[in-house]
Short mmCIF file of C-alpha atoms in Angstrom, two decimals:
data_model
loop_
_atom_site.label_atom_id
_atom_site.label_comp_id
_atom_site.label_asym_id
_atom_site.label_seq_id
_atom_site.Cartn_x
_atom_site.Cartn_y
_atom_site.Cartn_z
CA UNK A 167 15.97 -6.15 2.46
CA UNK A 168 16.86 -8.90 5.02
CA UNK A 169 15.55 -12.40 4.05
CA UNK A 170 12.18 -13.23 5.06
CA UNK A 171 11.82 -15.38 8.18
CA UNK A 172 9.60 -18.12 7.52
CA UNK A 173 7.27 -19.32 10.45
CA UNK A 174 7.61 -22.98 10.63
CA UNK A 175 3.73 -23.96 9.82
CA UNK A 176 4.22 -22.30 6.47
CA UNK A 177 6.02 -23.93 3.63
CA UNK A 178 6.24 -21.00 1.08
CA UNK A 179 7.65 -23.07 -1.43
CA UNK A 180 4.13 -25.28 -1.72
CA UNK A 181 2.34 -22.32 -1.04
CA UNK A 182 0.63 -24.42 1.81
CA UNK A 183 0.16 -23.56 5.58
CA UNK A 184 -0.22 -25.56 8.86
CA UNK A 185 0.12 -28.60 6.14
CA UNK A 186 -3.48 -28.62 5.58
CA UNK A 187 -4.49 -25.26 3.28
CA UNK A 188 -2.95 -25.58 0.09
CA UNK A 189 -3.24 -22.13 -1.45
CA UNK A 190 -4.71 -21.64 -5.24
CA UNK A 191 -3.33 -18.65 -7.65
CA UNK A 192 -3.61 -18.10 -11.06
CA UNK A 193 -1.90 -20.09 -13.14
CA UNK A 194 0.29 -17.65 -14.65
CA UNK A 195 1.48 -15.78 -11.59
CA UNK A 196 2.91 -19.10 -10.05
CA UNK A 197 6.18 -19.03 -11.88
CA UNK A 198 4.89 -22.12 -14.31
CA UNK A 199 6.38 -20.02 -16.91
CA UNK A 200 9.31 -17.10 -17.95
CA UNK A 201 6.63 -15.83 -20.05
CA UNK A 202 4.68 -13.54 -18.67
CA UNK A 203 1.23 -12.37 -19.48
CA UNK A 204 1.60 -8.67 -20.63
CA UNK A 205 0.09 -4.97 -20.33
CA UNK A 206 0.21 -2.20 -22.09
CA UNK A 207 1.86 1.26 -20.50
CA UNK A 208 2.33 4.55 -21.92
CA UNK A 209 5.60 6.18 -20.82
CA UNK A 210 7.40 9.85 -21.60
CA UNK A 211 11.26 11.12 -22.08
CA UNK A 212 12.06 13.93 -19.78
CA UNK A 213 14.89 15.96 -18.30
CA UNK A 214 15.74 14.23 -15.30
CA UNK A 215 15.06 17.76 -12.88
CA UNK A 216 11.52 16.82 -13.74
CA UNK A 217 11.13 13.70 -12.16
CA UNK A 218 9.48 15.31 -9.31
CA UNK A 219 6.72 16.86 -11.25
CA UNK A 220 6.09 13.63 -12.83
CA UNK A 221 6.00 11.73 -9.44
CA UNK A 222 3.29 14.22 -8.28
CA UNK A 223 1.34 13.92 -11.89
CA UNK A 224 1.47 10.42 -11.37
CA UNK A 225 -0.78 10.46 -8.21
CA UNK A 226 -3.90 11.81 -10.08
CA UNK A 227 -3.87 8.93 -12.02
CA UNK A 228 -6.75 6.31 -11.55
CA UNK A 229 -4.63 3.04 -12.63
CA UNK A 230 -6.67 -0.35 -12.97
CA UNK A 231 -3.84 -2.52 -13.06
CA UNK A 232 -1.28 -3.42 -10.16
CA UNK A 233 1.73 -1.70 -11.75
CA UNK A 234 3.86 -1.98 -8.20
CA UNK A 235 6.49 -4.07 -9.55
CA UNK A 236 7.16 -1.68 -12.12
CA UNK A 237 10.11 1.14 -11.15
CA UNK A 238 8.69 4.12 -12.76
CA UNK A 239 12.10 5.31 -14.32
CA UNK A 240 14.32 4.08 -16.50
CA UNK A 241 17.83 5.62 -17.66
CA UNK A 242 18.08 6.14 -21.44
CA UNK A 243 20.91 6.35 -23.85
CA UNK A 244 20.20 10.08 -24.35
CA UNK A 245 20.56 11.27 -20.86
CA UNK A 246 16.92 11.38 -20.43
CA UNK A 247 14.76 9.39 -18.00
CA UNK A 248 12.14 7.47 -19.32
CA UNK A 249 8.74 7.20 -16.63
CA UNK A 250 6.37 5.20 -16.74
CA UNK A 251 2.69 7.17 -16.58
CA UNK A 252 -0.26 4.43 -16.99
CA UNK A 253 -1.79 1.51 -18.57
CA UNK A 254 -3.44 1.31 -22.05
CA UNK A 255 -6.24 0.45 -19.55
CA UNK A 256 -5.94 4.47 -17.91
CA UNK A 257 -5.84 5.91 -21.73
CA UNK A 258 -6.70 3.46 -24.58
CA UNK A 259 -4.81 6.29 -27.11
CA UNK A 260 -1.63 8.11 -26.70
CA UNK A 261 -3.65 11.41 -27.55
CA UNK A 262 -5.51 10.90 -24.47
CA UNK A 263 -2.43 9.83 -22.68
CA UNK A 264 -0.75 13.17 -24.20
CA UNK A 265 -3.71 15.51 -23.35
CA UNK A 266 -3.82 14.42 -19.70
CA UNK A 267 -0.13 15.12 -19.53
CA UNK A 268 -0.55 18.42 -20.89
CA UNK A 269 -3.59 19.48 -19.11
CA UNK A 270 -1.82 17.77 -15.30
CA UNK A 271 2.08 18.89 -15.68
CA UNK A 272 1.92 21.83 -18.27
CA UNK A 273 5.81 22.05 -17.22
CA UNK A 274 6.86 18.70 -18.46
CA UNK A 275 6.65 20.32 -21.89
CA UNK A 276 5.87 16.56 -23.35
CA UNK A 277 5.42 16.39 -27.29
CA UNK A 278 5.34 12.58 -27.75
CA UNK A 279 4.38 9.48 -25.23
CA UNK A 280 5.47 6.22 -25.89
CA UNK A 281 4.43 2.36 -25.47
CA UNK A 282 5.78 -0.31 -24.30
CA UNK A 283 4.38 -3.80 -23.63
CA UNK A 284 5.66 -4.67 -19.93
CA UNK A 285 5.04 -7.96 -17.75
CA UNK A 286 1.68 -7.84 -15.97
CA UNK A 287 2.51 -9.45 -12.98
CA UNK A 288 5.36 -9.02 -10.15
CA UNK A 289 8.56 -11.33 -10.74
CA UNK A 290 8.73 -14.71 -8.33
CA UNK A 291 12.55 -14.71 -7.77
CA UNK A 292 15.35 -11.86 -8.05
CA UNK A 293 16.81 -13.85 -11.05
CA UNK A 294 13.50 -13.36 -13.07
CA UNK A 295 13.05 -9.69 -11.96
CA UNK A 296 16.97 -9.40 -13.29
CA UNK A 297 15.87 -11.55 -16.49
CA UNK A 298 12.38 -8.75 -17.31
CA UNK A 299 14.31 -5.98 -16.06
CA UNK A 300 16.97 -6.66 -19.09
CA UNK A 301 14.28 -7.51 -21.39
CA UNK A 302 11.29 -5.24 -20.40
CA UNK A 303 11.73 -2.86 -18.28
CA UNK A 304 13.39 -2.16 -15.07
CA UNK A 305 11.88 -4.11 -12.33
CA UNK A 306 11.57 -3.15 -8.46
CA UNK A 307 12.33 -6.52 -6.51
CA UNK A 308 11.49 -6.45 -2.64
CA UNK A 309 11.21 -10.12 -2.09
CA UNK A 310 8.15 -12.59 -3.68
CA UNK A 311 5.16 -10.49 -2.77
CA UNK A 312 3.17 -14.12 -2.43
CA UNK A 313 5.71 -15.30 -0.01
CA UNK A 314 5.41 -12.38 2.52
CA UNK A 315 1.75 -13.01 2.40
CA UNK A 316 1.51 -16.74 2.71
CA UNK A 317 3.98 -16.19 6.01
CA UNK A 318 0.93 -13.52 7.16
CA UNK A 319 -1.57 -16.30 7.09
CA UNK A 320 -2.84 -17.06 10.12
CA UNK A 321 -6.02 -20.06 11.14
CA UNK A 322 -7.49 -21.63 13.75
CA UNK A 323 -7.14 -24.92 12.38
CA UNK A 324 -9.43 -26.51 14.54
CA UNK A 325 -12.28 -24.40 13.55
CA UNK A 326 -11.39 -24.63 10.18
CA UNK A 327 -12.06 -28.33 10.44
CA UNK A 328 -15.25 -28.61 12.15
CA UNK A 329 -16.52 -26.00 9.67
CA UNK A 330 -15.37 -28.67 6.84
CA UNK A 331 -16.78 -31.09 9.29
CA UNK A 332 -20.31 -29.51 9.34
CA UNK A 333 -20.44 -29.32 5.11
CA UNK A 334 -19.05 -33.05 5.14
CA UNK A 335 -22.08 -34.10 7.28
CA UNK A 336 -24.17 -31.19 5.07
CA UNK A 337 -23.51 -33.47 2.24
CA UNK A 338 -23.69 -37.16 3.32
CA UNK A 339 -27.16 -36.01 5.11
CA UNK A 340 -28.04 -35.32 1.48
CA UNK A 341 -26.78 -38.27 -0.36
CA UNK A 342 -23.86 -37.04 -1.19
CA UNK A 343 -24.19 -33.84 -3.17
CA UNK A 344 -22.09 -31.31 -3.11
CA UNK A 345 -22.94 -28.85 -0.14
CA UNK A 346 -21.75 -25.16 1.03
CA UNK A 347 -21.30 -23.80 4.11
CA UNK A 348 -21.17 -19.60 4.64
CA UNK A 349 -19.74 -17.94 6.75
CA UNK A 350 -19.47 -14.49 8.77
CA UNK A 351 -15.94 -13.80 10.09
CA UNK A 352 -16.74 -10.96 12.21
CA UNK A 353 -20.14 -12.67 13.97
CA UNK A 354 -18.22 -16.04 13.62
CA UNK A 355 -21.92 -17.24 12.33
CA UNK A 356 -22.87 -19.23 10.13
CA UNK A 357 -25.27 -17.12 8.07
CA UNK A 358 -26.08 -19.68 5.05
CA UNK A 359 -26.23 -23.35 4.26
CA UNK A 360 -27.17 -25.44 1.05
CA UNK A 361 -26.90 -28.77 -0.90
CA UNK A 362 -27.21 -29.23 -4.62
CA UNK A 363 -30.68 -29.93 -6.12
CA UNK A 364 -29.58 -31.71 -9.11
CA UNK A 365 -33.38 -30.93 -10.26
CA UNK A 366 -31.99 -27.66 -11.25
CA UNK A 367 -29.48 -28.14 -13.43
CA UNK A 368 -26.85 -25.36 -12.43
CA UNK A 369 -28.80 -23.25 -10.42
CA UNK A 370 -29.60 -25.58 -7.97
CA UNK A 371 -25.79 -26.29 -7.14
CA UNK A 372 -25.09 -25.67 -3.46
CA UNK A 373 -23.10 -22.67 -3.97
CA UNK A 374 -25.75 -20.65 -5.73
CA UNK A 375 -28.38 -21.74 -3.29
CA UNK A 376 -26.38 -20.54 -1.21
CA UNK A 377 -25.73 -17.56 -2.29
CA UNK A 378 -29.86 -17.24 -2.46
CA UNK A 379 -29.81 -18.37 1.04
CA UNK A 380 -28.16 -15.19 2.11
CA UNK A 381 -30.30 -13.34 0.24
CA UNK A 382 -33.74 -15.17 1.25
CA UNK A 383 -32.27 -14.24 4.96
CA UNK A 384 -31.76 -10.74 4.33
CA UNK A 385 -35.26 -10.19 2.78
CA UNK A 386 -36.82 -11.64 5.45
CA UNK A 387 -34.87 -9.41 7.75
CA UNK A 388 -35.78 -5.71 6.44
CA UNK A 389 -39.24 -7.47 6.28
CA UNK A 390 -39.45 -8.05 9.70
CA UNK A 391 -37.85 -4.55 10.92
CA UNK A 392 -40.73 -3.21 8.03
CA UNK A 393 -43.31 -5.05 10.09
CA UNK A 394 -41.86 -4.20 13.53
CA UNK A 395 -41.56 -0.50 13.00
CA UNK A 396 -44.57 0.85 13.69
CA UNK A 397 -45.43 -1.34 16.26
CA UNK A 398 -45.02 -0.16 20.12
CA UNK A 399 -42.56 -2.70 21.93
CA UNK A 400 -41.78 -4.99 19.38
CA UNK A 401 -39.03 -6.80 19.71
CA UNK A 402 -35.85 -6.21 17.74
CA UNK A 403 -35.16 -7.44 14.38
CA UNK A 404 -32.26 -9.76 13.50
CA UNK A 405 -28.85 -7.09 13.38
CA UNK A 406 -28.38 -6.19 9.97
CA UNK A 407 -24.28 -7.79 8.95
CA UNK A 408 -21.68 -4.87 8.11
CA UNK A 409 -21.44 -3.86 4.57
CA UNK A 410 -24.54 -5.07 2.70
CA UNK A 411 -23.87 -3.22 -0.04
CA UNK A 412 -22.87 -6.81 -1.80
CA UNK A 413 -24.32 -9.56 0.38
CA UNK A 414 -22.12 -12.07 0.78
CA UNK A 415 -19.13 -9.67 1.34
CA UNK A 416 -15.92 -10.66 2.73
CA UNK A 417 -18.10 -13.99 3.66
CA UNK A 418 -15.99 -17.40 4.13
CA UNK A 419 -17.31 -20.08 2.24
CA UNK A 420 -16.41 -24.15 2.72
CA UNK A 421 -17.62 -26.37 -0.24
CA UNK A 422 -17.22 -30.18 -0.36
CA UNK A 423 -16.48 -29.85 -3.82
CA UNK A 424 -14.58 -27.12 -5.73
CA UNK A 425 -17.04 -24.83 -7.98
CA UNK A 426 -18.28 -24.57 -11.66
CA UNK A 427 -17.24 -22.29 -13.86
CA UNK A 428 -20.67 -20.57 -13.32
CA UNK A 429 -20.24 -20.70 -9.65
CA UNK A 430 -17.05 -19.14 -9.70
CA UNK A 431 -18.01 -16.31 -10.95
CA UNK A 432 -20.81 -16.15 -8.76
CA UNK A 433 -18.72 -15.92 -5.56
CA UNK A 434 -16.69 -13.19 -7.97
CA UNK A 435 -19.64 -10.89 -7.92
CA UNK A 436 -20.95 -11.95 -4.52
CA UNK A 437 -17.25 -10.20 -2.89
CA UNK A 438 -16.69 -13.34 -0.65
CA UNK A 439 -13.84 -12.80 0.77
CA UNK A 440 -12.13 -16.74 0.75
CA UNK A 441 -13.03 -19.81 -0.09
CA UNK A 442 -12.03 -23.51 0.94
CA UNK A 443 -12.97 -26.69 -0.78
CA UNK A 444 -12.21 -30.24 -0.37
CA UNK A 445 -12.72 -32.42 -3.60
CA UNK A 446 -10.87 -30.64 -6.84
CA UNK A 447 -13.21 -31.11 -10.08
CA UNK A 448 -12.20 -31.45 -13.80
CA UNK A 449 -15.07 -28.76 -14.82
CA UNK A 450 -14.08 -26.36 -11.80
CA UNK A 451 -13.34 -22.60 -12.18
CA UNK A 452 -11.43 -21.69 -9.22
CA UNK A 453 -8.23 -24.76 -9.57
CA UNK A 454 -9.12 -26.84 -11.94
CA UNK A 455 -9.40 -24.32 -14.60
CA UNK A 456 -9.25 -20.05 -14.76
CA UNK A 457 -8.53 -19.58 -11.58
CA UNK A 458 -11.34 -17.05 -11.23
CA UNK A 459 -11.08 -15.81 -7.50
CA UNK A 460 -7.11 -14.92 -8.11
CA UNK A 461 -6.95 -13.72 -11.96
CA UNK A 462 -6.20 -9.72 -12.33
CA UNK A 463 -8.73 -7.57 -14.48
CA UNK A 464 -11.69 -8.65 -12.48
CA UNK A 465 -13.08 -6.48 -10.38
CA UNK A 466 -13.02 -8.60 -7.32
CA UNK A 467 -10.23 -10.68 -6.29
CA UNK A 468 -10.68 -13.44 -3.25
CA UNK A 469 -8.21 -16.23 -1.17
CA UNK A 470 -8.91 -19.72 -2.93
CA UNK A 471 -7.47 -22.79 -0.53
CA UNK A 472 -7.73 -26.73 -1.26
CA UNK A 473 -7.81 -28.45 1.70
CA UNK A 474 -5.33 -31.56 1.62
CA UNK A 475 -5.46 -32.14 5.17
CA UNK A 476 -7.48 -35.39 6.48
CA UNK A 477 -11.68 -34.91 5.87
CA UNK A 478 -14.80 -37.15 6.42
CA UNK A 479 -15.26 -39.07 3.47
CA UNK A 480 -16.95 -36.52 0.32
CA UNK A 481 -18.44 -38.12 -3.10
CA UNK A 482 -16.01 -38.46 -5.83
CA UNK A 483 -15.53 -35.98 -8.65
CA UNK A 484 -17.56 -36.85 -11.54
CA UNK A 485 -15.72 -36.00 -15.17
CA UNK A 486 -19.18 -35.27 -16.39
CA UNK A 487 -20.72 -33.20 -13.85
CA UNK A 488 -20.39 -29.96 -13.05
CA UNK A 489 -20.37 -29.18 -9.32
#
């Protein structure tokens, strides 16, 4: 593939864009390390002729893990192709592994499966994917995956800042607690605000109220099309947001300061769909530690961005507080 042309706002190197977002990944897919955190696969020996039938096989397969940078077959010694079929995670025994073989591509005539451990994430640069690819297993390289994205990333800067603006003012209204800001990118709304209530302990930090902010607004929606519906004129309710299945889905949050571990999480099973903050903090579970909106094996997965770019003054990070 031709090399990727870079738009000038975006330094893919840093992983920052317009020189304001810097963008937050998981510690171990950055590169910080050759060693890479590892999965499980289950793979087969077959003629080569059958490659086909195993391609097709393949496709039936419900795989949990991103196996993309994987190539699914690999030359052996004997003649024989080796393919990759699925994750420990698919088929925690090779009897399963073998019985859904059997049962799929009767034709493959597989006896045995094998396992190999292989690297869990995609390789950063074409040396590393040569490097695994000698060592693991044969790696397909089309350019850093992260790369192509960041260059994708597109903002209006200046309403990114006055929605850090608003939670900046959110907070020094407050005294200087942490505060959050929600909001929805399709109504361009703001559909929840909150401060910390450090009454609480940690549910009264800003993003769980939050969080219970969009919920407290949704109750009080269906309530009102409840009361409304049998009544002759009424007025309409509030519009219901797209895809209230989970809440706060796809939802943009801005935070003064980055989120607890607790919090984290929170936004994990809330589906937001990306999150900005302005003040790191030692206890935090999206930079400062985990990670938790970027790691793999969770079941939701969301954009994490520190904003370096000039802000309204926010409170310090406290070492002991969470936020």
């Amino acid at each position: 593939m031709g090399k990727l042309k870079v738009r000038p706002e975006i330094d893919v190197e840093r992983g920052v864009v317009y020189g304001v977002l810097q963008q937050i990944r998981w510690a171990e897919a950055t590169g910080a390390t050759r060693a890479p955190p590892m999965v499980g696969v289950w793979y087969i020996a077959i003629d080569p002729r059958m490659s086909g039938v195993v391609t097709s096989m393949v496709k039936l397969v419900e795989e949990p893990e991103e196996l993309g940078h994987l190539k699914r077959f690999s030359k052996g010694d004997d003649g024989k192709l080796r393919a990759v079929v699925g994750s420990h995670s698919v088929w925690p025994s090779a009897s399963e592994a073998l019985a859904f073989i059997q049962a799929q591509a009767p034709s493959l005539t597989v006896a045995e499966v094998y396992s190999v451990d292989v690297p869990r994430v995609a390789p950063y640069t074409k040396e590393i994917a040569l490097e695994w690819s000698a060592k693991y297993w044969p790696m397909s390289w089309k350019g850093n995956p992260n790369h192509q994205f960041l260059n994708s990333v597109v903002r209006d800067i200046d309403e990114e800042r006055r929605r850090l603006d608003a939670v900046c003012a959110l907070s020094s209204g407050a005294g200087g607690v942490a505060a959050t800001i929600m909001v929805d990118p399709k109504m361009g709304a703001e559909v929840a605000s909150a401060v910390t209530d450090e009454t609480k302990g940690p549910t009264g930090h800003s993003v769980m109220r939050a969080i219970a902010a969009v919920a407290d607004g949704e109750l009080a929606r269906r309530q009102q099309q409840s009361c409304q519906g049998g009544q002759e004129g009424a007025s309409e309710a509030a519009p219901a947001r797209e895809g209230l299945g989970y809440l706060c889905h796809n939802l943009i949050v801005y935070t003064t300061h980055e989120p607890c571990v607790m919090c984290s999480m929170a936004l994990v099973h809330s589906r937001v769909g990306r999150v900005t903050f302005i003040e790191p903090t030692p206890s935090g579970g999206l930079a400062s530690n985990y990670q938790l909106g970027d790691r793999p094996g969770l079941n939701w997965r969301f954009e994490i961005w520190h904003w370096v770019g000039e802000h309204p003054p926010v409170t310090p990070a406290d070492s002991e507080q969470d936020y």
